[in-house]
């Protein structure tokens, strides 16, 4: 990795979704890596346990003029800059000088084109994307739908998008011990965990649980979290006669949430298309759960290979979700098979260590190839990553998944 000695990552705030990846960059680059935090974390996220003890590589621009000045200089001098949600000023000067920059982005059109009718946002889009489309900037896609969204937006990053995501800590387990731990309840256990908001669609799993009980299946569903839908869900459970099957628990810290995942056999992720990525999918796979995930979540197409390391259901469709859970309840061997394969997927490819190395490998390849923006000069074969983080991102439509096929 001799080409990359200095890497600076700009984002709004430092949190547990970024720490593991940043720790890996720091292991490789030492003091050559810096994370620039440009604003304090919102109170509601901090109260959920999103805050982290600040490592030495984090620099907060809002704490002093000196820090702000260092951040400005690193934006131009670094061998590589990764731009998350941060002021665009940081990358404009380096792009003028032709220096390699990676934009770290979820899908920009998860809410549709409505924002293009707001003049302030249209101006921002033109500045960030259209003005830079011919420059030495590439996209790390934190959603399987990012590349197509940018193509729809006047082909902003033609053939310059790569698979990526968010990378919580990868936990190491003894799989045999973990599988034994998951079986202690004596029946199939299902977990739903997250903020209980409309976009997360927690109502789908309660409706599916009602269907499964009516069909005579034995299982337990545990729901962790709080939010505007919590009272609605509790009422659904009472009206459906599910009190003997469904239990609730309040918010857990990130560490305790990961521990809870390790106790359950199946993890269900129900969000609609407003879920940009869905780190709980990553965490559920790492905890060797048989994950059943909505097809429209940004992480699903990257992380889940249907009927190999998990199952995919059609977003918003209770019948589809019920059928996928029936498959697992009818064949408990599948639960363990998918769980073991899930852990291997994360252990071998989708983990912070591999992601950090892949970023540096891709960047080195692009620098050696002399990429000049729109006229993309592709990395030599030795720098091409065929699968996993930093492999080429394809174009995926919202309706890509055909249930039952």
Coordinates of C-alpha atoms in Angstrom, one line a residue:
X1 CA 0.0 0.0 0.0
X2 CA 2.9 2.4 -0.6
X3 CA 0.8 4.8 -2.7
X4 CA -1.5 5.8 0.3
X5 CA 0.4 7.2 3.3
X6 CA -2.3 9.7 4.4
X7 CA -6.0 9.2 4.5
X8 CA -8.5 11.7 5.9
X9 CA -12.2 10.8 6.5
X10 CA -14.6 13.7 6.8
X11 CA -18.1 13.2 8.3
X12 CA -20.6 15.0 10.5
X13 CA -19.9 13.0 13.6
X14 CA -18.0 9.9 14.8
X15 CA -20.1 7.0 15.9
X16 CA -20.2 3.2 16.4
X17 CA -21.1 2.5 12.8
X18 CA -17.7 4.1 11.7
X19 CA -15.4 3.2 14.6
X20 CA -14.4 -0.3 13.6
X21 CA -13.6 0.7 10.0
X22 CA -11.6 3.8 11.2
X23 CA -9.7 1.6 13.7
X24 CA -8.6 -0.6 10.8
X25 CA -7.4 2.5 8.8
X26 CA -5.5 3.6 11.9
X27 CA -3.9 0.2 12.3
X28 CA -2.6 0.3 8.7
X29 CA -1.7 4.0 8.5
X30 CA -1.0 5.1 12.1
X31 CA -0.8 8.9 12.4
X32 CA -1.4 9.1 8.6
X33 CA -5.1 8.5 9.3
X34 CA -7.5 11.2 10.6
X35 CA -11.2 11.3 11.1
X36 CA -12.6 14.9 10.9
X37 CA -15.8 15.4 12.9
X38 CA -17.5 18.6 11.7
X39 CA -20.5 18.8 14.2
X40 CA -21.6 17.6 17.6
X41 CA -23.8 14.5 17.6
X42 CA -27.6 15.1 18.0
X43 CA -28.8 14.4 21.5
X44 CA -31.3 11.7 20.6
X45 CA -28.5 9.6 18.9
X46 CA -26.2 10.1 21.8
X47 CA -28.9 9.0 24.2
X48 CA -29.2 5.7 22.2
X49 CA -25.6 4.9 22.9
X50 CA -24.2 6.1 19.5
X51 CA -21.5 8.1 21.1
X52 CA -18.0 6.6 21.4
X53 CA -14.9 7.4 23.4
X54 CA -12.9 9.6 21.1
X55 CA -9.8 7.9 19.7
X56 CA -6.7 10.0 19.1
X57 CA -7.2 10.0 15.4
X58 CA -10.5 12.0 15.7
X59 CA -10.2 15.8 15.2
X60 CA -13.2 18.0 16.0
X61 CA -13.3 21.1 13.8
X62 CA -15.8 22.9 16.0
X63 CA -13.6 22.8 19.1
X64 CA -10.9 25.3 18.0
X65 CA -9.7 27.5 15.2
X66 CA -6.5 25.4 15.2
X67 CA -8.4 22.2 14.5
X68 CA -10.4 23.8 11.8
X69 CA -7.2 24.9 10.1
X70 CA -5.7 21.4 10.3
X71 CA -8.8 20.0 8.7
X72 CA -8.6 22.5 5.8
X73 CA -4.9 21.6 5.2
X74 CA -5.5 17.9 5.3
X75 CA -8.3 18.2 2.7
X76 CA -5.7 19.2 0.1
X77 CA -2.6 17.4 1.3
X78 CA -3.9 13.9 2.0
X79 CA -3.2 11.1 -0.5
X80 CA -6.8 10.1 -0.2
X81 CA -9.9 11.8 1.2
X82 CA -13.2 10.0 2.0
X83 CA -16.1 12.4 2.0
X84 CA -19.1 11.4 4.2
X85 CA -21.8 13.9 5.3
X86 CA -19.5 17.0 5.6
X87 CA -19.2 20.5 4.0
X88 CA -18.3 20.2 0.3
X89 CA -15.6 22.9 0.7
X90 CA -13.3 20.2 2.0
X91 CA -13.0 18.4 -1.3
X92 CA -13.3 21.2 -3.9
X93 CA -9.7 22.4 -3.8
X94 CA -8.3 18.9 -4.0
X95 CA -10.5 18.1 -6.9
X96 CA -9.2 21.1 -8.8
X97 CA -5.7 19.6 -8.3
X98 CA -6.9 16.3 -9.6
X99 CA -6.4 14.4 -6.3
X100 CA -8.3 11.2 -5.7
X101 CA -11.4 11.5 -3.6
X102 CA -14.0 8.9 -2.6
X103 CA -17.6 10.0 -1.8
X104 CA -19.2 7.8 0.9
X105 CA -23.0 7.9 0.1
X106 CA -26.2 6.2 0.8
X107 CA -28.8 6.3 -2.0
X108 CA -29.7 9.9 -2.8
X109 CA -33.2 9.2 -4.1
X110 CA -34.7 7.1 -1.4
X111 CA -37.5 9.7 -1.1
X112 CA -37.8 10.1 -4.8
X113 CA -37.2 13.2 -7.0
X114 CA -39.3 15.5 -4.8
X115 CA -36.2 17.2 -3.4
X116 CA -35.2 18.4 -6.9
X117 CA -38.1 20.8 -6.7
X118 CA -36.6 22.6 -3.8
X119 CA -34.2 25.3 -5.2
X120 CA -31.8 25.1 -2.3
X121 CA -31.3 21.4 -2.7
X122 CA -31.1 21.6 -6.5
X123 CA -28.3 24.1 -6.2
X124 CA -26.5 21.8 -3.6
X125 CA -26.9 18.8 -6.0
X126 CA -25.4 20.7 -8.9
X127 CA -22.4 21.8 -6.8
X128 CA -21.7 18.4 -5.3
X129 CA -22.3 16.1 -8.2
X130 CA -22.8 17.6 -11.6
X131 CA -19.9 20.0 -11.4
X132 CA -17.6 17.2 -10.3
X133 CA -18.7 14.4 -12.6
X134 CA -15.6 14.8 -14.8
X135 CA -13.2 15.0 -11.8
X136 CA -11.2 12.4 -10.0
X137 CA -14.0 11.4 -7.6
X138 CA -15.6 8.0 -7.1
X139 CA -18.4 6.7 -4.9
X140 CA -18.3 4.2 -2.1
X141 CA -22.0 3.1 -2.2
X142 CA -23.6 2.5 1.2
X143 CA -26.6 1.1 -0.5
X144 CA -27.1 -1.3 -3.4
X145 CA -29.4 1.3 -4.9
X146 CA -26.9 4.2 -4.9
X147 CA -25.3 3.7 -8.3
X148 CA -28.7 3.7 -10.1
X149 CA -29.9 6.7 -8.2
X150 CA -26.8 8.7 -9.3
X151 CA -27.3 7.4 -12.9
X152 CA -30.8 8.8 -12.8
X153 CA -29.4 12.1 -11.6
X154 CA -27.9 13.0 -15.0
X155 CA -25.4 10.1 -14.8
X156 CA -23.4 11.9 -12.1
X157 CA -20.7 9.2 -11.6
X158 CA -20.6 7.1 -14.8
X159 CA -19.0 3.7 -14.1
X160 CA -17.4 5.1 -10.9
X161 CA -19.4 3.5 -8.2
X162 CA -18.2 0.7 -5.9
X163 CA -19.9 -1.5 -3.3
X164 CA -19.5 -0.5 0.3
X165 CA -21.6 0.0 3.4
X166 CA -21.3 0.6 7.1
X167 CA -19.0 -1.7 9.2
X168 CA -19.8 -2.2 12.9
X169 CA -17.3 -4.3 14.9
X170 CA -16.9 -7.8 13.6
X171 CA -17.4 -10.2 16.6
X172 CA -15.6 -13.5 16.7
X173 CA -17.6 -16.5 17.9
X174 CA -17.2 -20.2 18.4
X175 CA -20.0 -21.3 16.1
X176 CA -20.8 -24.5 17.8
X177 CA -21.1 -22.8 21.2
X178 CA -23.2 -20.0 19.6
X179 CA -25.6 -22.4 18.0
X180 CA -26.1 -24.3 21.3
X181 CA -26.7 -21.0 23.0
X182 CA -29.5 -20.1 20.5
X183 CA -31.3 -23.4 21.1
X184 CA -31.7 -23.0 24.8
X185 CA -35.4 -21.8 24.6
X186 CA -36.5 -25.2 23.2
X187 CA -38.4 -23.6 20.3
X188 CA -37.6 -21.3 17.4
X189 CA -36.7 -17.8 18.6
X190 CA -37.2 -14.7 16.4
X191 CA -35.8 -11.2 17.1
X192 CA -36.8 -7.8 15.8
X193 CA -34.6 -4.9 17.0
X194 CA -34.6 -1.2 16.2
X195 CA -36.4 2.1 16.5
X196 CA -40.1 1.5 16.3
X197 CA -40.9 3.9 13.5
X198 CA -43.2 3.7 10.5
X199 CA -40.3 3.4 8.0
X200 CA -39.0 0.4 10.0
X201 CA -42.4 -1.4 9.5
X202 CA -42.4 -3.4 12.8
X203 CA -46.1 -4.1 12.2
X204 CA -45.2 -6.6 9.5
X205 CA -43.5 -9.0 11.9
X206 CA -46.4 -8.8 14.4
X207 CA -48.9 -9.6 11.5
X208 CA -46.7 -12.4 10.3
X209 CA -46.5 -13.8 13.9
X210 CA -50.4 -13.8 14.0
X211 CA -50.4 -15.8 10.7
X212 CA -47.9 -18.3 12.0
X213 CA -49.7 -18.8 15.3
X214 CA -53.0 -19.4 13.4
X215 CA -51.1 -22.1 11.4
X216 CA -50.1 -23.8 14.6
X217 CA -46.3 -23.0 14.6
X218 CA -44.4 -22.9 17.9
X219 CA -42.1 -19.9 18.2
X220 CA -41.2 -16.9 20.4
X221 CA -40.8 -13.3 19.0
X222 CA -38.9 -10.7 21.0
X223 CA -39.1 -7.1 20.0
X224 CA -36.5 -4.6 21.2
X225 CA -36.8 -0.8 20.9
X226 CA -39.0 2.2 21.4
X227 CA -40.7 4.8 19.2
X228 CA -44.0 6.1 18.0
X229 CA -45.2 2.7 16.9
X230 CA -44.5 0.9 20.2
X231 CA -48.1 1.5 21.6
X232 CA -49.6 0.4 18.3
X233 CA -47.6 -2.8 18.3
X234 CA -48.5 -3.6 21.9
X235 CA -52.1 -3.1 21.0
X236 CA -51.8 -5.3 17.9
X237 CA -50.3 -8.1 20.1
X238 CA -53.2 -7.9 22.6
X239 CA -55.9 -7.8 19.9
X240 CA -54.3 -10.8 18.1
X241 CA -53.9 -12.9 21.2
X242 CA -50.2 -13.0 20.9
X243 CA -49.2 -12.3 24.5
X244 CA -47.9 -15.8 24.9
X245 CA -45.7 -15.5 21.8
X246 CA -44.5 -11.8 21.7
X247 CA -42.5 -9.9 24.3
X248 CA -41.1 -6.4 24.3
X249 CA -37.9 -4.8 25.6
X250 CA -36.8 -1.1 25.7
X251 CA -33.8 0.3 23.8
X252 CA -30.5 -1.4 24.3
X253 CA -27.0 0.1 23.9
X254 CA -25.2 -1.1 20.8
X255 CA -23.1 -3.6 22.7
X256 CA -26.1 -5.1 24.5
X257 CA -28.1 -5.2 21.3
X258 CA -25.3 -7.2 19.7
X259 CA -25.4 -9.6 22.7
X260 CA -29.1 -10.0 22.3
X261 CA -28.7 -10.9 18.7
X262 CA -26.4 -13.7 19.6
X263 CA -29.2 -15.3 21.7
X264 CA -31.7 -15.6 18.9
X265 CA -32.0 -18.0 15.9
X266 CA -33.8 -15.7 13.4
X267 CA -33.4 -12.0 12.9
X268 CA -36.0 -10.1 10.9
X269 CA -35.4 -6.7 9.2
X270 CA -38.6 -5.2 7.9
X271 CA -37.8 -1.6 6.9
X272 CA -39.1 0.1 3.7
X273 CA -37.0 2.0 1.1
X274 CA -36.4 4.9 3.5
X275 CA -33.9 2.7 5.2
X276 CA -30.6 3.8 3.6
X277 CA -28.4 0.9 4.7
X278 CA -29.6 -1.2 7.7
X279 CA -26.6 -2.0 9.9
X280 CA -28.7 -4.5 11.9
X281 CA -28.6 -6.8 8.9
X282 CA -24.8 -6.8 9.1
X283 CA -25.0 -7.4 12.9
X284 CA -27.6 -10.2 12.6
X285 CA -25.4 -12.0 10.0
X286 CA -22.3 -11.6 12.2
X287 CA -24.3 -13.0 15.1
X288 CA -25.0 -16.1 13.0
X289 CA -28.7 -15.5 12.8
X290 CA -30.8 -16.7 9.9
X291 CA -31.6 -13.2 8.7
X292 CA -34.9 -12.5 6.9
X293 CA -34.7 -9.1 5.3
X294 CA -36.8 -6.7 3.2
X295 CA -35.6 -6.6 -0.4
X296 CA -35.5 -2.8 -0.5
X297 CA -33.1 -2.1 2.4
X298 CA -29.7 -0.8 1.1
X299 CA -27.7 -3.6 2.7
X300 CA -29.9 -6.6 1.6
X301 CA -28.7 -7.1 -2.0
X302 CA -25.0 -6.8 -1.0
X303 CA -25.0 -8.9 2.1
X304 CA -27.7 -11.6 1.7
X305 CA -27.6 -14.3 -0.9
X306 CA -31.2 -15.6 -0.9
X307 CA -31.5 -19.2 0.3
X308 CA -27.7 -19.4 1.0
X309 CA -27.0 -17.2 4.0
X310 CA -30.4 -15.8 4.7
X311 CA -33.8 -15.1 3.1
X312 CA -35.2 -12.1 1.3
X313 CA -38.9 -11.1 1.4
X314 CA -40.8 -8.6 -0.7
X315 CA -40.9 -5.3 1.1
X316 CA -44.2 -4.4 2.8
X317 CA -45.7 -7.8 2.0
X318 CA -46.9 -9.7 5.0
X319 CA -47.6 -12.9 3.0
X320 CA -44.1 -12.9 1.6
X321 CA -42.6 -12.5 5.1
X322 CA -44.9 -15.2 6.6
X323 CA -43.9 -17.6 3.9
X324 CA -40.2 -17.0 4.4
X325 CA -40.6 -17.6 8.2
X326 CA -42.6 -20.7 7.5
X327 CA -39.7 -22.1 5.4
X328 CA -37.5 -21.8 8.5
X329 CA -40.0 -23.1 11.0
X330 CA -40.7 -26.1 8.7
X331 CA -37.0 -26.9 8.5
X332 CA -34.9 -26.0 11.5
X333 CA -31.8 -27.3 9.8
X334 CA -32.0 -24.4 7.4
X335 CA -31.9 -22.0 10.3
X336 CA -28.5 -23.4 11.4
X337 CA -27.2 -23.6 7.8
X338 CA -28.1 -20.0 7.0
X339 CA -26.7 -18.9 10.3
X340 CA -23.3 -20.6 9.8
X341 CA -23.1 -19.3 6.2
X342 CA -24.0 -15.8 7.4
X343 CA -21.2 -15.7 9.8
X344 CA -18.8 -16.9 7.1
X345 CA -19.9 -14.2 4.8
X346 CA -19.1 -11.5 7.3
X347 CA -15.9 -13.3 8.5
X348 CA -14.4 -13.6 5.1
X349 CA -15.5 -10.5 3.2
X350 CA -17.9 -8.0 4.8
X351 CA -15.9 -6.9 7.8
X352 CA -14.0 -3.7 8.8
X353 CA -10.6 -5.2 8.3
X354 CA -11.3 -6.3 4.7
X355 CA -13.2 -3.1 3.9
X356 CA -10.2 -0.9 5.0
X357 CA -7.7 -3.0 3.0
X358 CA -10.0 -2.9 0.0
X359 CA -10.4 0.9 0.1
X360 CA -6.6 1.3 0.1
X361 CA -6.1 -1.4 -2.6
X362 CA -8.7 0.3 -4.9
X363 CA -7.3 3.7 -4.3
X364 CA -3.7 2.5 -5.0
X365 CA -4.9 0.9 -8.3
X366 CA -6.7 4.1 -9.4
X367 CA -3.7 6.3 -8.6
X368 CA -1.3 3.9 -10.5
X369 CA -3.7 3.9 -13.4
X370 CA -3.6 7.7 -13.5
X371 CA -7.4 8.0 -13.4
X372 CA -8.5 11.4 -14.8
X373 CA -12.1 11.5 -13.8
X374 CA -14.7 11.0 -16.6
X375 CA -12.3 9.3 -18.8
X376 CA -11.9 6.5 -16.3
X377 CA -8.7 4.5 -16.4
X378 CA -9.5 1.3 -14.7
X379 CA -7.1 -0.3 -12.2
X380 CA -4.8 -3.1 -13.4
X381 CA -6.1 -6.6 -12.9
X382 CA -4.1 -7.1 -9.7
X383 CA -6.1 -4.2 -8.0
X384 CA -9.6 -5.2 -9.2
X385 CA -11.8 -6.6 -6.4
X386 CA -14.2 -9.2 -7.7
X387 CA -16.6 -9.4 -4.7
X388 CA -17.3 -7.7 -1.4
X389 CA -16.4 -4.2 -0.4
X390 CA -14.9 -2.1 -3.3
X391 CA -16.1 -4.5 -6.0
X392 CA -17.9 -2.7 -8.8
X393 CA -21.5 -1.7 -8.0
X394 CA -24.1 -2.5 -10.6
X395 CA -27.4 -0.8 -11.3
X396 CA -30.3 -2.2 -9.2
X397 CA -34.0 -1.1 -9.5
X398 CA -36.3 -0.9 -6.5
X399 CA -38.4 -3.8 -7.9
X400 CA -35.4 -6.1 -8.5
X401 CA -36.7 -8.9 -6.3
X402 CA -39.3 -11.3 -7.7
X403 CA -40.7 -13.3 -4.8
X404 CA -40.5 -17.0 -5.3
X405 CA -37.9 -16.9 -8.0

